[in-house]
PDB file of C-alpha atoms in Angstrom:
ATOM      1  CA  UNK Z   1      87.634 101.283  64.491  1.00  0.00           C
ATOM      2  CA  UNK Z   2      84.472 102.789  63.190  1.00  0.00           C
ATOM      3  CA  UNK Z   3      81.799 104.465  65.055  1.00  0.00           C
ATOM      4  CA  UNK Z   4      79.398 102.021  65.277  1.00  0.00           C
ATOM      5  CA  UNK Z   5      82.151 100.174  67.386  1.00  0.00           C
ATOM      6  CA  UNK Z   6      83.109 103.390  69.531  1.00  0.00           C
ATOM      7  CA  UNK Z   7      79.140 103.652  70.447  1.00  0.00           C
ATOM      8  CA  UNK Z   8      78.737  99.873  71.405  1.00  0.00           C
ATOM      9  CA  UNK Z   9      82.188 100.469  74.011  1.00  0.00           C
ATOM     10  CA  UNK Z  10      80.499 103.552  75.867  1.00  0.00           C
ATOM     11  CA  UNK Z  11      77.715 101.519  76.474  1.00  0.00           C
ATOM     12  CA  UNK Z  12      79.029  98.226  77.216  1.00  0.00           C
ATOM     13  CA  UNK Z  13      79.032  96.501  80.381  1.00  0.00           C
ATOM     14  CA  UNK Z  14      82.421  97.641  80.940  1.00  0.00           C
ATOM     15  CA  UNK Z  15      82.149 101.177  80.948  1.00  0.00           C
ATOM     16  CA  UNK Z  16      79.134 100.824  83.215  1.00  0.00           C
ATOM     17  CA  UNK Z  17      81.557  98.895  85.949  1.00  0.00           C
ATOM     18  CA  UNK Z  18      84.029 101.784  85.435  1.00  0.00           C
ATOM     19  CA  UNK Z  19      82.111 104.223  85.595  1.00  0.00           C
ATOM     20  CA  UNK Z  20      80.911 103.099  89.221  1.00  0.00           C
ATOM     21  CA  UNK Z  21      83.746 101.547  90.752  1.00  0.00           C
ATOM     22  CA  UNK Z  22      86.805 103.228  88.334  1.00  0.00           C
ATOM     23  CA  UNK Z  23      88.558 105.840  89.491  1.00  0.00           C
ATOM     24  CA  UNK Z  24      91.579 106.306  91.987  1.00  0.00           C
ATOM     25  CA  UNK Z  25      89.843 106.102  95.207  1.00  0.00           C
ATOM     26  CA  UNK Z  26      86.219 103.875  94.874  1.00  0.00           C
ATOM     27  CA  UNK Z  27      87.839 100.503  95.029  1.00  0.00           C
ATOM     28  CA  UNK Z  28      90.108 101.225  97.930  1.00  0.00           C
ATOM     29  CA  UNK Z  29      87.539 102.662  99.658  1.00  0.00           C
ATOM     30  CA  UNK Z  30      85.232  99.924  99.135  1.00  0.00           C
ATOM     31  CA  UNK Z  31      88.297  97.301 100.026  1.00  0.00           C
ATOM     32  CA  UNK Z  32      88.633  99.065 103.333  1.00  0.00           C
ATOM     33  CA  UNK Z  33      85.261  99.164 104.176  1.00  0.00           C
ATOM     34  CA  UNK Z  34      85.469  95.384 103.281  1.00  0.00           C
ATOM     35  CA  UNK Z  35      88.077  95.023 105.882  1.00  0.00           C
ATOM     36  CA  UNK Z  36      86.116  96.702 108.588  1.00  0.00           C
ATOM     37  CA  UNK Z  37      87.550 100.017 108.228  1.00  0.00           C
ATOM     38  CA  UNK Z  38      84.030 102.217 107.751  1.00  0.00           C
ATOM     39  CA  UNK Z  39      84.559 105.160 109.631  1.00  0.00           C
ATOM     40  CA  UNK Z  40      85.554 108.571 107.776  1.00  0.00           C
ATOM     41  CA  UNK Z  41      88.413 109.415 109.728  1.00  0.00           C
ATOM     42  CA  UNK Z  42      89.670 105.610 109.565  1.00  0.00           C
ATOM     43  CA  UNK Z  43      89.146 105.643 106.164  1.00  0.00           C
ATOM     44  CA  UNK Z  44      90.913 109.529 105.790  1.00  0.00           C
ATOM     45  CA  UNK Z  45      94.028 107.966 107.637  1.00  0.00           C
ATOM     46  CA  UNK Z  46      94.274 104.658 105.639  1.00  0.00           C
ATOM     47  CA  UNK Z  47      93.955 107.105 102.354  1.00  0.00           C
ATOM     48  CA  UNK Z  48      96.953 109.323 103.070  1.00  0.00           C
ATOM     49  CA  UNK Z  49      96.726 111.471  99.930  1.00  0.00           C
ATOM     50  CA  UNK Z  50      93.079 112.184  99.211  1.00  0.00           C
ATOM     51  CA  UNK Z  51      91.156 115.217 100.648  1.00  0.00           C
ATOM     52  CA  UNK Z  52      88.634 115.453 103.508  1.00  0.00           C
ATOM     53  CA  UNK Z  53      86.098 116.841 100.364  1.00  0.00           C
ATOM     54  CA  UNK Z  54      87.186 113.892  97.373  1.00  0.00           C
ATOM     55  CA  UNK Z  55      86.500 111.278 100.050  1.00  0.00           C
ATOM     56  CA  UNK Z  56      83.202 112.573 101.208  1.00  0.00           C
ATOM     57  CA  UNK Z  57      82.584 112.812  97.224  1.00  0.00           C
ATOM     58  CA  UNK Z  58      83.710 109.212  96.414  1.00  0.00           C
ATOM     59  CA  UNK Z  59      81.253 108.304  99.700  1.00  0.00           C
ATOM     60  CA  UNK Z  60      78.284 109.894  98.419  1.00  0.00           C
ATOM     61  CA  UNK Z  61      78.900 108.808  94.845  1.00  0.00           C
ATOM     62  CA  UNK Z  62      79.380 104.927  96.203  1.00  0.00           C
ATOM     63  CA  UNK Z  63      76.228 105.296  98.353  1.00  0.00           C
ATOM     64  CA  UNK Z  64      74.321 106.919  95.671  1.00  0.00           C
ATOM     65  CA  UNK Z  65      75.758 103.936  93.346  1.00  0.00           C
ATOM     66  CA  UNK Z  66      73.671 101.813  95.855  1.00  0.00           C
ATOM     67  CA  UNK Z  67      77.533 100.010  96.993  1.00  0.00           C
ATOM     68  CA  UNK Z  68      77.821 100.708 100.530  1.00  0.00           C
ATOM     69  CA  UNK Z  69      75.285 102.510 102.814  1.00  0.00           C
ATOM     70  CA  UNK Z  70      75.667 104.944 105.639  1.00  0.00           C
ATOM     71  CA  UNK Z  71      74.766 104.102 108.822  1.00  0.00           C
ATOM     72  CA  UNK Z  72      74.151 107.209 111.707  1.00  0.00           C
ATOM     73  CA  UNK Z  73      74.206 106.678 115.143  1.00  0.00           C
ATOM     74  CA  UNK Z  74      71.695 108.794 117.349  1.00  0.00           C
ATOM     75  CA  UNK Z  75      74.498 109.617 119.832  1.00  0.00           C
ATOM     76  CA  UNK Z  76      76.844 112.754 120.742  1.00  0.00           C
ATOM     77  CA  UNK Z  77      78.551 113.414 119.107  1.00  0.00           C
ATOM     78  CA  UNK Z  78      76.943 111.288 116.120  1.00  0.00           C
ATOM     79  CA  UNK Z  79      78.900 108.197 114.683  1.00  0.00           C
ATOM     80  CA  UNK Z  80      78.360 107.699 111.097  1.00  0.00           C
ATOM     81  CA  UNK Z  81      79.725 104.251 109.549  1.00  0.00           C
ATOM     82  CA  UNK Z  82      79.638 102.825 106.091  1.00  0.00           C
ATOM     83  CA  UNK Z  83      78.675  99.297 105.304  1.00  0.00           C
ATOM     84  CA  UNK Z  84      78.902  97.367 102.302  1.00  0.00           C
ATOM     85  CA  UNK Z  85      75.508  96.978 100.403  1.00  0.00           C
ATOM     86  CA  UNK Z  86      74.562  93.516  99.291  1.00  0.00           C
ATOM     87  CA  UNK Z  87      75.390  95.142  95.787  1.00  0.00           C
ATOM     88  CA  UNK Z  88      78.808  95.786  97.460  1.00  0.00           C
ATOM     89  CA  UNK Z  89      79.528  92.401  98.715  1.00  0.00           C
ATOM     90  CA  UNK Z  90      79.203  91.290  95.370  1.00  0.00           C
ATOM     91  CA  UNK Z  91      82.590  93.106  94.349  1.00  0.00           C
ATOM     92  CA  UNK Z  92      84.269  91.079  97.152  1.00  0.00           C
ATOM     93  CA  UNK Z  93      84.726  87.687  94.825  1.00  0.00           C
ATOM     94  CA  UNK Z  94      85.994  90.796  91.951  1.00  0.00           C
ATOM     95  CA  UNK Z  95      88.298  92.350  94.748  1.00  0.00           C
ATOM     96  CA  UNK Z  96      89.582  88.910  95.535  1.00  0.00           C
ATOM     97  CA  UNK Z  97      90.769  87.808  92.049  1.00  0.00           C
ATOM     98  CA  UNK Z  98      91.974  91.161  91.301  1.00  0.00           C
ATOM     99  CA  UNK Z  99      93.985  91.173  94.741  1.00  0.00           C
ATOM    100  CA  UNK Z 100      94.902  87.606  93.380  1.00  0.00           C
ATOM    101  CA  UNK Z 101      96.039  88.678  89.729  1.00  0.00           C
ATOM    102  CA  UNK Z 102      98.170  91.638  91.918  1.00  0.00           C
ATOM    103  CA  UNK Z 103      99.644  88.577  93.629  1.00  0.00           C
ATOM    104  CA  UNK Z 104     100.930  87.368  91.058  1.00  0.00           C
ATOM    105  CA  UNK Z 105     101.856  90.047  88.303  1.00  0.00           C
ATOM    106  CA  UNK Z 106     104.171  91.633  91.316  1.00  0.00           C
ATOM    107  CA  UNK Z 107     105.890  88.416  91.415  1.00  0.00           C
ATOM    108  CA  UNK Z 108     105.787  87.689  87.616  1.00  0.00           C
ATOM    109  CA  UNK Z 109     107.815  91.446  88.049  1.00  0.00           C
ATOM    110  CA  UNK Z 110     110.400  90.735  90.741  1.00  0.00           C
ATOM    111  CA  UNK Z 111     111.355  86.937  88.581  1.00  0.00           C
ATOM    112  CA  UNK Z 112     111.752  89.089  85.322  1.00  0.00           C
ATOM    113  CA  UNK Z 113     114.175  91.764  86.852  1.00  0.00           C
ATOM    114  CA  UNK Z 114     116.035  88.849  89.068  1.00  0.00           C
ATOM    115  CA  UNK Z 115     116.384  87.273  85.454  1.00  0.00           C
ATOM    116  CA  UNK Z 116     117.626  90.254  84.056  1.00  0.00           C
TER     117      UNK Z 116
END
C-alpha cells in the first residue's frame, strides 16, 4: 500500500469513530450508561478489572468527546451521574447491531465446534 493510501486511512471516518469510542473500556461504559447504570461506583463494579483512575479517564475523555454528560447533584454528599448525550444515543442503533452481529458470530462459533 503506498502512502498516499496510509494518509487517506488516518484520516478516514473510521479512525475518527475509533479514536472516540475504540478502546477497551469507552463502549462498555457507554453500553452501561445506556442501560441505566451512570453512577461511578455502579459503573466501577460492573467493570471489574479497570482502575478507579482509567475509568475517571475514559469518563472525562467520553464527556469531553461530547458522548455522555455529567450531571451533579447539589446534595451531601454530592451525587454525580452520567447521561448519554444526544450524540451518545446515536451509538445506541451501532451498539444494537454490534450486540446483534455478537449474537450471532458466538453462535456461528458454538455450530462450528459442535460440527467439529
Amino acid at each position: 500500500m503506498d502512502n498516499a493510501k496510509l494518509k487517506k486511512v488516518e484520516n478516514c471516518s473510521v479512525t475518527v469513530a475509533l479514536n472516540v469510542i475504540g478502546g477497551k473500556w469507552k463502549m462498555l461504559i457507554v453500553y452501561l450508561i445506556m442501560n441505566d447504570i451512570n453512577r461511578f461506583g455502579k459503573l466501577n463494579m460492573m467493570l471489574k478489572d479497570i482502575s478507579k483512575q482509567m475509568l475517571t479517564t475514559q469518563l472525562r475523555e467520553l464527556e469531553q468527546d461530547g458522548l455522555i454528560e455529567r450531571v451533579i447533584y447539589p446534595e451531601i454528599p454530592p451525587r454525580v451521574e452520567y447521561f448519554l448525550t444526544p450524540k451518545g444515543k446515536a451509538l445506541i442503533p451501532i451498539m444494537d447491531a454490534l450486540k446483534e452481529w455478537a449474537d450471532e458470530f458466538l453462535l456461528k462459533d458454538v455450530s462450528a465446534r459442535e460440527i467439529v
